[in-house]
Amino acid sequence: MKKWWENAVIYQVYPSSFQDSDGDGIGDLEGVINRLPYIEKLGVDVIWLNPVYKSPNVDNGYDVSDYEDIQPVFGDMATFDRLLDEAHKRNIKIVMDLVVNHSSDQLDWFISSKKSKDNPYHDYYIWKNGSPDKLPNNWGSYFSGPAWTYDDKLGQYYLHLFAKEQPELNWRNKAMRQDVYKMMRWWLDKGIDGFRMDSISLLDKPVGLPDVPNPDHAKYADAQPIVADGPQLGQYLKEMNREVLSKYDGVSIGEMIGSKVDDAREYTGRDNHELDMIFQFEHVTLTPNPDKRLGKWNDERVKLTDLKASLSKWQYGLNKVGWNSLYWNNHDQPRAVSRFGNDSDEYRDVSAKMLALVLHLLKGTPYIYQGEELGMTNAHNTSLAQYRDLETLNAYKEIVVDEKLVSPEKMLRFFAEISRDNARTPMQWDDSEKAGFTSGKPWIDVNPNYVKINAQDEVDDPHSVFSFYQKLISLRHQSDLIVYGDYEELDPEDGQAFCYKRHYGTQTLLVMSNFTDQSLIRDYGQASGNQLVISNYSDDRGTMLRPYEAKAYLIQR
Ligand code: TEU
């Protein structure tokens, strides 16, 4: 049975940076409502809204202090209800961000939990007896430092895989899980259309919380290999599905760092009744620094053969037994055209379209991160003062200041390539001051290239990146071949072009793309009388692939 989200395209709105309506320099819900006509014009089916719940904002809303109230800087619940209503009037669904691997340390559950060891909420979190000078294990936080913080009053540590203000929820506690399900129902009964589930692969921590191997003698070790995809995770997801998700027609999307294809086959297998699809991280973590002490920080350019191998593994791996989320970037990843394309003046437009075509003609549900449809680029920051993200700032302190592992210049080069703030610069609406994002002082610098990259210049230009995304979205909406066709990679060893086929009944789609600034010759028999469906060049030179050229042919057998 077909599911509504199989031919949907999802647009991710990072509210802080989308549209400010009250001049405080921070985007808000009223701003999203004002921009619904733009989102509708793009043609997407769903908005995934990053967290807008009440929060101390240590991690831009991923530290929730009230799951059933709105962060005042974004507006109030009445405004949220109006957004939901206005979106639905435009046949646009709203998917919320569910952050239940951890909460804020300001959530009432945690405030009660740390009151005493016998408080009913104490076990909603993960505590370990200990002394201030001996950590329970060698785990590090994703945001630098240890994954434990000591509470003097209790004489215990609590676990946090992210910031110390984001204590891990204890999913072994049934009462805690029931409270989460109750909150989920509350939102679904309001009429939202599903959840993107934050860090959901991390819910099941290993019994005994043992040390992890630390061969590179990092100050704190990466716990992900033994935390992600724990043995109980599937049971928790089945319970969540049984008790909540199965009772609604919403979509469930797991953000699953560390998960492999086999894990995903379980999580998204239709008969397993867990999740509908997952965000996996393999293709965006292909260039870890060889020095484990530096974690994700590097300035390596991914090899095309590695990228193709990863995408193909997931296309083949979930074919007919699961479902892929298709994405190049989001609020945690650098901008696609800078990372995988070429953001120079000469090639930005054509390479942004190439990336869009390659992704949107794969099998799965495509995600567009706000501004990607304009070809927005990395920020190209030159100073630490331009960064806001605690992951970035904490890494600088630990790696450059405390440990002196790399120079400030080198770390700034790493940040310019992959800091999350590259994706968090304000949406570029027009060429007016601050790109039309705010009338106030923006919380983070607007990318100075807004004068030449902005929605106003693109929405009515038939040759713009925006218009190219419109065409791809429209194609998907009318083609079972694109939605359901089987994937077949061509020439995995080709380090310059990414070409593949999609097969559905008697139809075949041949997709060809050039990931380089050189002209190539690639012949898959495309020229002989087949229909050119879409191209990022205005003409077709048959077997010639010009710099960043991408095109697709319909081949009738
Ligand atoms: O990200 C979880 C996650 O995978 C982190 O590792 C994050 O991607 C990090 O940037 C990797 O280096 C989710 C949210 O998407 C992220 O914005 C939050 O900061 C994080 O969880 C904690 O809630």
XYZ file of C-alpha atoms and ligand atoms in Angstrom:
580
model
C 0.000 0.000 0.000
C 1.380 3.387 -1.020
C 2.160 5.907 1.738
C 1.617 9.661 1.296
C 5.214 10.459 2.211
C 6.699 8.232 -0.520
C 6.217 10.858 -3.230
C 6.518 13.828 -0.866
C 9.311 16.402 -0.796
C 10.149 17.828 2.636
C 11.386 21.383 3.257
C 13.363 21.986 6.441
C 12.770 25.292 8.218
C 15.359 26.297 10.836
C 13.141 28.900 12.514
C 15.896 31.020 14.107
C 17.299 31.825 10.660
C 14.243 31.739 8.408
C 12.304 35.010 8.740
C 12.187 37.499 11.599
C 8.856 39.355 11.870
C 9.372 41.498 14.995
C 12.832 42.945 14.485
C 14.606 41.113 17.334
C 17.087 39.593 14.869
C 15.795 36.046 15.397
C 13.426 34.241 13.047
C 9.960 33.384 14.407
C 6.692 31.554 13.667
C 4.967 34.670 12.329
C 7.843 34.918 9.874
C 7.257 31.334 8.734
C 3.546 32.110 8.229
C 4.484 35.165 6.156
C 6.702 32.989 3.959
C 4.199 30.162 3.353
C 3.397 31.537 -0.135
C 7.115 31.133 -1.005
C 7.225 27.581 0.334
C 3.984 26.782 -1.511
C 5.427 28.197 -4.762
C 8.444 25.877 -4.423
C 5.931 23.013 -4.484
C 6.977 20.998 -1.411
C 4.529 18.842 0.542
C 5.870 19.025 4.092
C 7.665 21.471 6.364
C 9.971 19.913 8.957
C 10.204 22.568 11.664
C 13.312 22.455 13.880
C 12.465 22.789 17.616
C 10.294 25.727 18.657
C 9.561 24.489 22.204
C 10.408 26.475 25.316
C 14.175 26.220 25.806
C 17.137 27.967 27.480
C 18.609 27.789 23.958
C 21.969 26.290 24.898
C 21.815 24.189 21.722
C 19.443 26.300 19.610
C 16.316 24.645 20.967
C 17.572 21.052 21.208
C 17.449 21.502 24.981
C 13.718 21.455 25.671
C 12.439 22.863 28.984
C 8.710 22.531 28.188
C 7.557 20.024 25.557
C 4.087 21.553 25.351
C 4.828 25.248 25.113
C 6.438 27.560 22.557
C 9.743 29.412 22.988
C 8.604 33.062 23.504
C 11.184 34.403 21.054
C 9.434 32.338 18.342
C 5.912 33.394 19.404
C 3.151 31.548 21.289
C 0.914 28.497 20.903
C -1.810 30.546 19.199
C 0.718 31.542 16.529
C 1.821 27.927 16.156
C -1.814 26.861 15.738
C -2.223 29.526 13.045
C 0.896 28.298 11.241
C -0.469 24.750 11.310
C -3.825 25.925 9.988
C -2.367 28.178 7.278
C -0.010 25.422 6.129
C -2.807 22.865 5.962
C -4.917 25.295 3.925
C -2.066 25.179 1.385
C -1.864 21.370 1.526
C 1.457 21.624 3.303
C 1.965 19.268 6.254
C 3.920 20.185 9.384
C 6.381 17.718 10.947
C 7.777 18.643 14.368
C 11.201 17.867 15.814
C 10.881 15.344 18.675
C 13.809 15.737 21.100
C 13.506 12.890 23.597
C 16.947 11.315 23.753
C 17.632 14.104 26.227
C 15.900 17.147 27.664
C 17.016 20.497 29.000
C 18.336 20.564 32.576
C 15.579 23.178 33.102
C 12.768 20.713 32.331
C 10.672 20.047 35.459
C 11.452 16.317 35.155
C 15.178 16.975 35.622
C 14.648 19.598 38.314
C 12.739 16.921 40.278
C 15.181 14.184 39.327
C 18.128 15.940 40.953
C 16.205 16.761 44.158
C 16.954 13.358 45.663
C 17.799 9.762 44.789
C 14.357 8.607 45.844
C 12.433 11.265 43.909
C 10.015 9.522 41.459
C 11.695 11.398 38.593
C 15.251 10.541 39.655
C 15.321 7.503 37.409
C 14.022 9.480 34.405
C 17.705 10.265 33.849
C 20.979 8.340 33.974
C 22.836 8.810 37.257
C 25.961 7.051 38.550
C 27.386 7.174 42.081
C 30.899 8.530 42.131
C 33.389 11.064 43.429
C 34.324 14.386 41.826
C 37.768 13.123 40.847
C 36.712 9.868 39.135
C 34.442 9.883 36.087
C 32.098 6.855 35.731
C 33.675 6.005 32.355
C 35.789 7.454 29.532
C 32.926 8.702 27.339
C 33.192 12.126 25.718
C 30.444 14.516 24.708
C 29.733 15.369 21.052
C 30.234 18.935 22.205
C 33.680 18.374 23.787
C 34.539 17.519 27.386
C 33.328 14.500 29.355
C 29.818 13.049 28.933
C 29.302 13.299 32.725
C 28.630 16.161 35.139
C 28.896 15.782 38.908
C 26.116 16.841 41.278
C 27.671 17.579 44.674
C 24.418 17.341 46.578
C 23.604 13.863 45.302
C 27.220 12.676 45.095
C 26.345 11.379 41.651
C 27.144 12.070 38.002
C 24.503 12.406 35.311
C 25.057 11.420 31.676
C 24.882 13.878 28.745
C 26.140 12.920 25.290
C 25.725 16.528 24.226
C 25.955 19.655 26.416
C 25.839 19.348 30.208
C 22.543 21.248 29.931
C 21.142 18.296 27.927
C 20.834 15.356 30.378
C 20.128 11.969 28.724
C 16.664 10.565 29.365
C 16.577 7.020 30.734
C 14.599 4.968 28.204
C 14.761 1.926 30.456
C 12.250 3.754 32.667
C 8.705 2.838 31.569
C 7.034 5.810 33.303
C 9.367 8.173 31.430
C 8.522 6.506 28.109
C 4.792 6.773 28.871
C 5.203 10.501 29.569
C 6.942 10.896 26.214
C 4.133 9.027 24.428
C 1.549 11.197 26.182
C 3.309 14.321 24.907
C 3.534 12.904 21.382
C -0.204 12.216 21.348
C -0.842 15.781 22.565
C 0.943 17.160 19.505
C -0.582 14.665 17.056
C -4.055 15.404 18.440
C -3.384 19.070 17.629
C -3.101 17.943 14.028
C 0.637 17.873 13.286
C 1.663 15.441 10.584
C 4.506 13.544 12.206
C 7.893 13.778 13.879
C 11.555 13.960 12.977
C 13.094 12.196 15.971
C 16.315 13.751 17.196
C 19.312 11.496 18.036
C 16.911 8.552 18.259
C 19.630 5.965 17.537
C 21.188 6.796 20.925
C 18.258 5.918 23.201
C 19.516 2.553 24.452
C 22.747 2.952 26.413
C 24.728 -0.276 27.051
C 24.187 -1.982 30.410
C 26.900 -1.054 32.881
C 27.946 1.942 30.766
C 31.408 0.438 30.122
C 34.469 2.313 28.852
C 34.951 2.403 25.092
C 38.250 1.568 23.348
C 40.398 4.705 23.049
C 43.435 3.691 20.962
C 44.324 7.260 20.010
C 44.344 8.286 23.678
C 41.847 11.084 23.088
C 41.137 13.003 26.269
C 37.574 11.592 26.155
C 36.537 8.677 23.945
C 33.816 8.542 21.289
C 30.984 6.508 22.826
C 28.932 6.353 19.616
C 30.143 2.874 18.529
C 28.658 1.284 21.670
C 25.766 3.667 22.250
C 24.206 3.953 18.788
C 21.757 1.218 17.808
C 21.636 -0.457 21.218
C 19.983 -3.892 21.536
C 16.784 -2.499 23.104
C 16.307 0.311 20.552
C 14.054 -1.690 18.264
C 11.821 -2.576 21.217
C 11.446 1.075 22.186
C 10.593 2.040 18.601
C 8.072 -0.818 18.317
C 6.463 0.287 21.604
C 6.353 3.929 20.419
C 4.781 2.782 17.163
C 2.262 0.510 18.923
C 1.251 3.081 21.519
C 1.336 6.267 19.403
C 2.456 6.321 15.781
C 0.221 3.489 14.526
C -2.835 5.416 15.681
C -2.163 8.409 13.388
C -1.376 8.963 9.695
C 1.732 10.960 10.479
C 5.234 10.267 9.224
C 8.013 9.116 11.545
C 11.588 10.040 10.630
C 14.470 8.878 12.800
C 17.681 10.900 12.971
C 20.059 7.975 13.414
C 23.700 8.886 13.754
C 25.870 5.778 13.625
C 23.200 3.533 12.093
C 24.206 1.156 9.319
C 22.130 -0.197 6.433
C 21.217 -3.397 8.292
C 20.010 -1.376 11.278
C 17.931 0.795 8.936
C 16.399 -2.279 7.297
C 15.070 -3.165 10.729
C 13.951 0.345 11.687
C 12.182 1.143 8.395
C 11.114 -2.367 7.409
C 7.397 -2.038 6.732
C 6.567 -5.227 8.685
C 8.616 -4.213 11.720
C 6.278 -1.349 12.607
C 8.996 0.959 13.902
C 9.741 4.065 11.783
C 8.920 5.154 8.240
C 12.371 6.414 7.258
C 15.665 7.499 8.762
C 18.331 10.172 8.338
C 21.554 8.195 8.147
C 24.951 9.881 8.364
C 27.315 7.739 6.311
C 27.614 9.982 3.235
C 28.208 13.073 5.391
C 30.863 11.472 7.590
C 33.133 9.978 4.926
C 36.179 12.078 5.789
C 36.779 11.759 9.538
C 40.095 13.147 10.666
C 42.634 10.274 10.854
C 43.595 11.703 14.251
C 40.623 10.536 16.386
C 41.424 13.297 18.889
C 40.108 15.772 16.266
C 36.775 13.959 15.785
C 34.796 15.292 12.832
C 37.022 18.309 12.250
C 38.847 18.177 8.916
C 39.026 19.984 5.587
C 39.173 16.908 3.358
C 37.102 16.882 0.147
C 35.181 13.624 -0.163
C 36.183 11.380 -3.104
C 33.311 10.904 -5.573
C 33.812 7.139 -5.670
C 33.373 7.019 -1.884
C 30.277 9.220 -2.047
C 28.759 7.093 -4.831
C 29.566 3.866 -2.987
C 27.802 5.119 0.139
C 24.700 6.413 -1.666
C 24.477 3.221 -3.721
C 24.851 1.011 -0.639
C 21.816 2.699 0.885
C 19.831 2.653 -2.379
C 20.397 -1.089 -2.804
C 20.220 -1.822 0.931
C 16.777 -0.361 1.530
C 15.275 -1.232 -1.837
C 11.885 -2.900 -1.275
C 12.611 -3.439 2.462
C 12.774 0.103 3.829
C 12.882 3.763 2.841
C 15.658 6.356 2.469
C 15.674 10.005 3.449
C 17.617 11.798 0.707
C 19.609 14.851 1.788
C 22.831 16.748 1.110
C 22.643 19.138 4.040
C 20.657 20.305 7.052
C 21.169 22.568 10.101
C 24.068 20.359 11.283
C 25.893 20.070 7.966
C 27.683 22.587 5.738
C 25.953 23.855 2.603
C 25.715 21.292 -0.202
C 26.990 23.440 -3.066
C 30.117 24.342 -1.065
C 30.777 20.804 0.199
C 29.883 18.623 -2.790
C 29.629 21.135 -5.668
C 31.550 24.280 -6.538
C 30.471 27.588 -4.970
C 32.638 29.788 -7.212
C 30.810 32.474 -9.204
C 31.437 30.500 -12.373
C 30.034 27.138 -11.253
C 27.773 27.717 -8.224
C 24.486 27.834 -10.143
C 25.138 24.855 -12.431
C 26.681 22.673 -9.705
C 23.825 23.412 -7.266
C 21.387 22.219 -9.955
C 23.556 19.149 -10.639
C 23.437 18.177 -6.955
C 19.683 18.725 -6.870
C 19.102 16.529 -9.915
C 21.328 13.704 -8.653
C 19.599 13.625 -5.257
C 15.988 14.142 -6.331
C 16.049 11.357 -8.919
C 17.186 8.758 -6.364
C 14.739 6.472 -4.543
C 13.523 7.874 -1.224
C 12.061 11.078 0.203
C 14.120 14.174 -0.699
C 14.746 16.920 1.871
C 15.506 20.523 0.948
C 17.233 22.535 3.662
C 16.139 26.186 3.651
C 18.252 28.142 1.156
C 19.527 25.042 -0.647
C 16.854 25.772 -3.285
C 18.578 29.124 -3.900
C 22.088 27.692 -4.080
C 23.071 29.383 -0.819
C 26.704 28.727 0.138
C 28.859 28.259 3.233
C 29.493 31.396 5.236
C 33.261 31.442 4.539
C 33.810 32.987 7.973
C 37.306 34.247 8.737
C 37.128 34.796 12.500
C 36.032 32.833 15.562
C 33.825 35.789 16.592
C 31.482 34.990 13.686
C 30.556 31.575 15.137
C 27.622 30.944 17.482
C 27.345 27.148 17.601
C 28.417 25.601 20.910
C 29.732 22.493 19.110
C 32.117 24.734 17.166
C 33.087 27.010 20.051
C 33.592 24.124 22.513
C 35.759 22.311 19.965
C 37.951 25.387 19.559
C 38.474 25.643 23.309
C 39.287 21.942 23.753
C 41.368 21.295 20.614
C 43.143 24.642 20.136
C 43.239 26.348 23.569
C 43.364 23.452 26.062
C 45.010 20.618 24.123
C 46.933 22.706 21.549
C 46.486 19.922 18.964
C 46.147 22.260 15.953
C 46.774 25.949 15.254
C 43.971 28.534 15.373
C 44.385 29.083 11.615
C 43.979 25.377 10.848
C 40.932 25.046 13.125
C 39.321 28.066 11.454
C 39.911 26.328 8.106
C 38.105 23.256 9.465
C 35.228 25.444 10.692
C 34.951 27.211 7.349
C 34.445 23.797 5.761
C 32.136 21.986 8.178
C 30.922 24.051 11.114
C 27.164 23.787 11.576
C 26.979 27.585 11.459
C 27.615 27.411 7.711
C 24.002 26.279 7.394
C 22.602 28.634 10.043
C 23.218 32.012 8.390
C 19.915 33.785 7.711
C 17.783 32.999 4.681
C 18.617 35.368 1.839
C 15.261 36.803 0.737
C 16.351 39.839 -1.258
C 19.230 42.261 -1.793
C 18.022 44.773 0.805
C 20.013 45.243 4.000
C 20.293 41.976 6.007
C 18.831 40.145 3.029
C 15.272 40.931 4.096
C 15.673 38.510 7.024
C 15.318 41.082 9.798
C 14.983 44.792 10.427
C 17.102 44.326 13.565
C 20.605 42.978 14.292
C 20.692 39.338 13.126
C 21.727 36.788 15.799
C 24.334 35.503 13.318
C 25.946 37.317 10.355
C 24.081 37.315 7.063
C 26.273 35.838 4.318
C 27.549 38.899 2.396
C 26.820 37.143 -0.920
C 23.092 37.752 -0.348
C 23.301 40.631 -2.810
C 23.710 38.107 -5.627
C 22.065 35.001 -4.122
C 18.510 35.679 -2.937
C 14.947 34.501 -3.393
C 13.705 37.720 -4.982
C 16.142 37.288 -7.883
C 15.254 33.628 -8.355
C 11.569 32.923 -7.792
C 10.464 34.333 -11.144
C 13.599 33.460 -13.102
C 12.904 30.286 -15.125
C 16.651 29.552 -15.238
C 17.310 29.903 -11.490
C 18.256 27.212 -8.989
C 14.861 27.801 -7.370
C 13.045 27.086 -10.651
C 15.164 23.971 -11.188
C 14.071 22.640 -7.783
C 10.451 23.421 -8.723
C 10.841 21.299 -11.876
C 12.399 18.378 -9.942
C 9.636 18.469 -7.306
C 6.969 18.561 -9.989
C 8.628 15.650 -11.827
C 8.576 13.522 -8.677
C 4.909 14.264 -8.102
C 3.975 12.866 -11.491
C 6.321 9.892 -11.831
C 6.042 6.452 -10.267
C 9.314 5.688 -12.060
C 11.093 8.285 -9.912
C 9.283 7.340 -6.703
C 9.311 3.534 -7.013
C 11.826 2.615 -9.753
C 14.644 0.215 -8.857
C 18.123 1.745 -8.665
C 21.101 0.587 -10.721
C 24.481 2.294 -10.380
C 26.678 2.630 -13.498
C 30.488 2.502 -13.308
C 31.137 2.702 -9.548
C 34.842 3.316 -10.237
C 34.198 6.481 -12.234
C 35.718 9.237 -10.096
C 34.345 12.134 -12.159
C 30.772 11.256 -13.124
C 27.903 9.812 -11.105
C 25.512 7.984 -13.422
C 22.710 5.608 -12.527
C 19.488 4.151 -13.863
C 16.038 3.746 -12.389
C 13.822 0.923 -13.694
C 10.039 0.720 -13.424
C 8.043 -1.615 -15.681
C 9.049 -0.900 -19.271
C 10.490 2.495 -18.374
C 14.088 3.341 -17.574
C 15.415 6.693 -16.396
C 19.087 7.314 -17.164
C 20.627 9.920 -14.865
C 24.052 11.383 -15.706
C 26.052 13.960 -13.767
C 29.508 15.471 -13.967
C 30.991 16.313 -10.548
C 33.972 18.145 -12.067
C 34.803 21.403 -13.828
C 36.144 19.436 -16.819
C 34.193 18.241 -19.864
C 33.753 14.465 -20.027
C 32.508 11.930 -22.557
C 30.140 9.318 -21.136
C 28.122 7.084 -23.424
C 25.285 4.989 -22.040
C 23.385 4.937 -25.303
C 21.516 8.028 -24.202
C 21.714 9.828 -27.479
C 19.742 7.357 -29.566
C 16.292 8.896 -29.724
C 15.497 8.952 -26.012
C 13.527 11.738 -24.382
C 15.596 14.284 -22.431
C 13.511 14.811 -19.288
C 15.524 17.482 -17.468
C 18.946 19.103 -17.750
C 20.874 21.919 -16.076
C 22.163 23.062 -19.472
C 19.940 24.661 -22.113
C 21.026 22.256 -24.856
C 22.102 18.625 -25.091
C 25.462 17.485 -26.477
C 24.645 13.746 -26.264
C 27.664 11.881 -24.851
C 29.334 15.144 -23.783
C 29.043 16.126 -20.138
C 30.183 19.729 -19.705
C 31.374 21.060 -16.314
C 28.829 20.036 -13.650
C 26.346 19.048 -16.358
C 23.517 16.836 -15.157
C 20.657 15.413 -17.174
C 18.128 12.627 -17.229
C 16.682 10.676 -20.148
C 13.544 8.567 -20.295
C 14.413 5.361 -22.128
C 11.433 3.420 -23.365
C 12.380 -0.235 -23.782
O 22.117 15.983 16.080
C 22.559 14.744 16.590
C 23.863 14.463 16.003
O 23.962 13.606 15.197
C 25.020 15.295 16.414
O 26.125 14.470 16.306
C 25.151 16.488 15.507
O 24.806 16.125 14.168
C 26.569 16.989 15.469
O 26.561 18.141 14.736
C 27.533 16.001 14.818
O 28.804 16.568 14.868
C 20.879 16.329 16.668
C 20.475 17.699 16.152
O 20.289 17.642 14.737
C 21.568 18.672 16.531
O 21.298 19.968 15.992
C 21.630 18.734 18.044
O 22.696 19.585 18.425
C 21.851 17.339 18.649
O 21.009 16.342 18.079
C 21.515 17.348 20.131
O 20.115 17.473 20.255
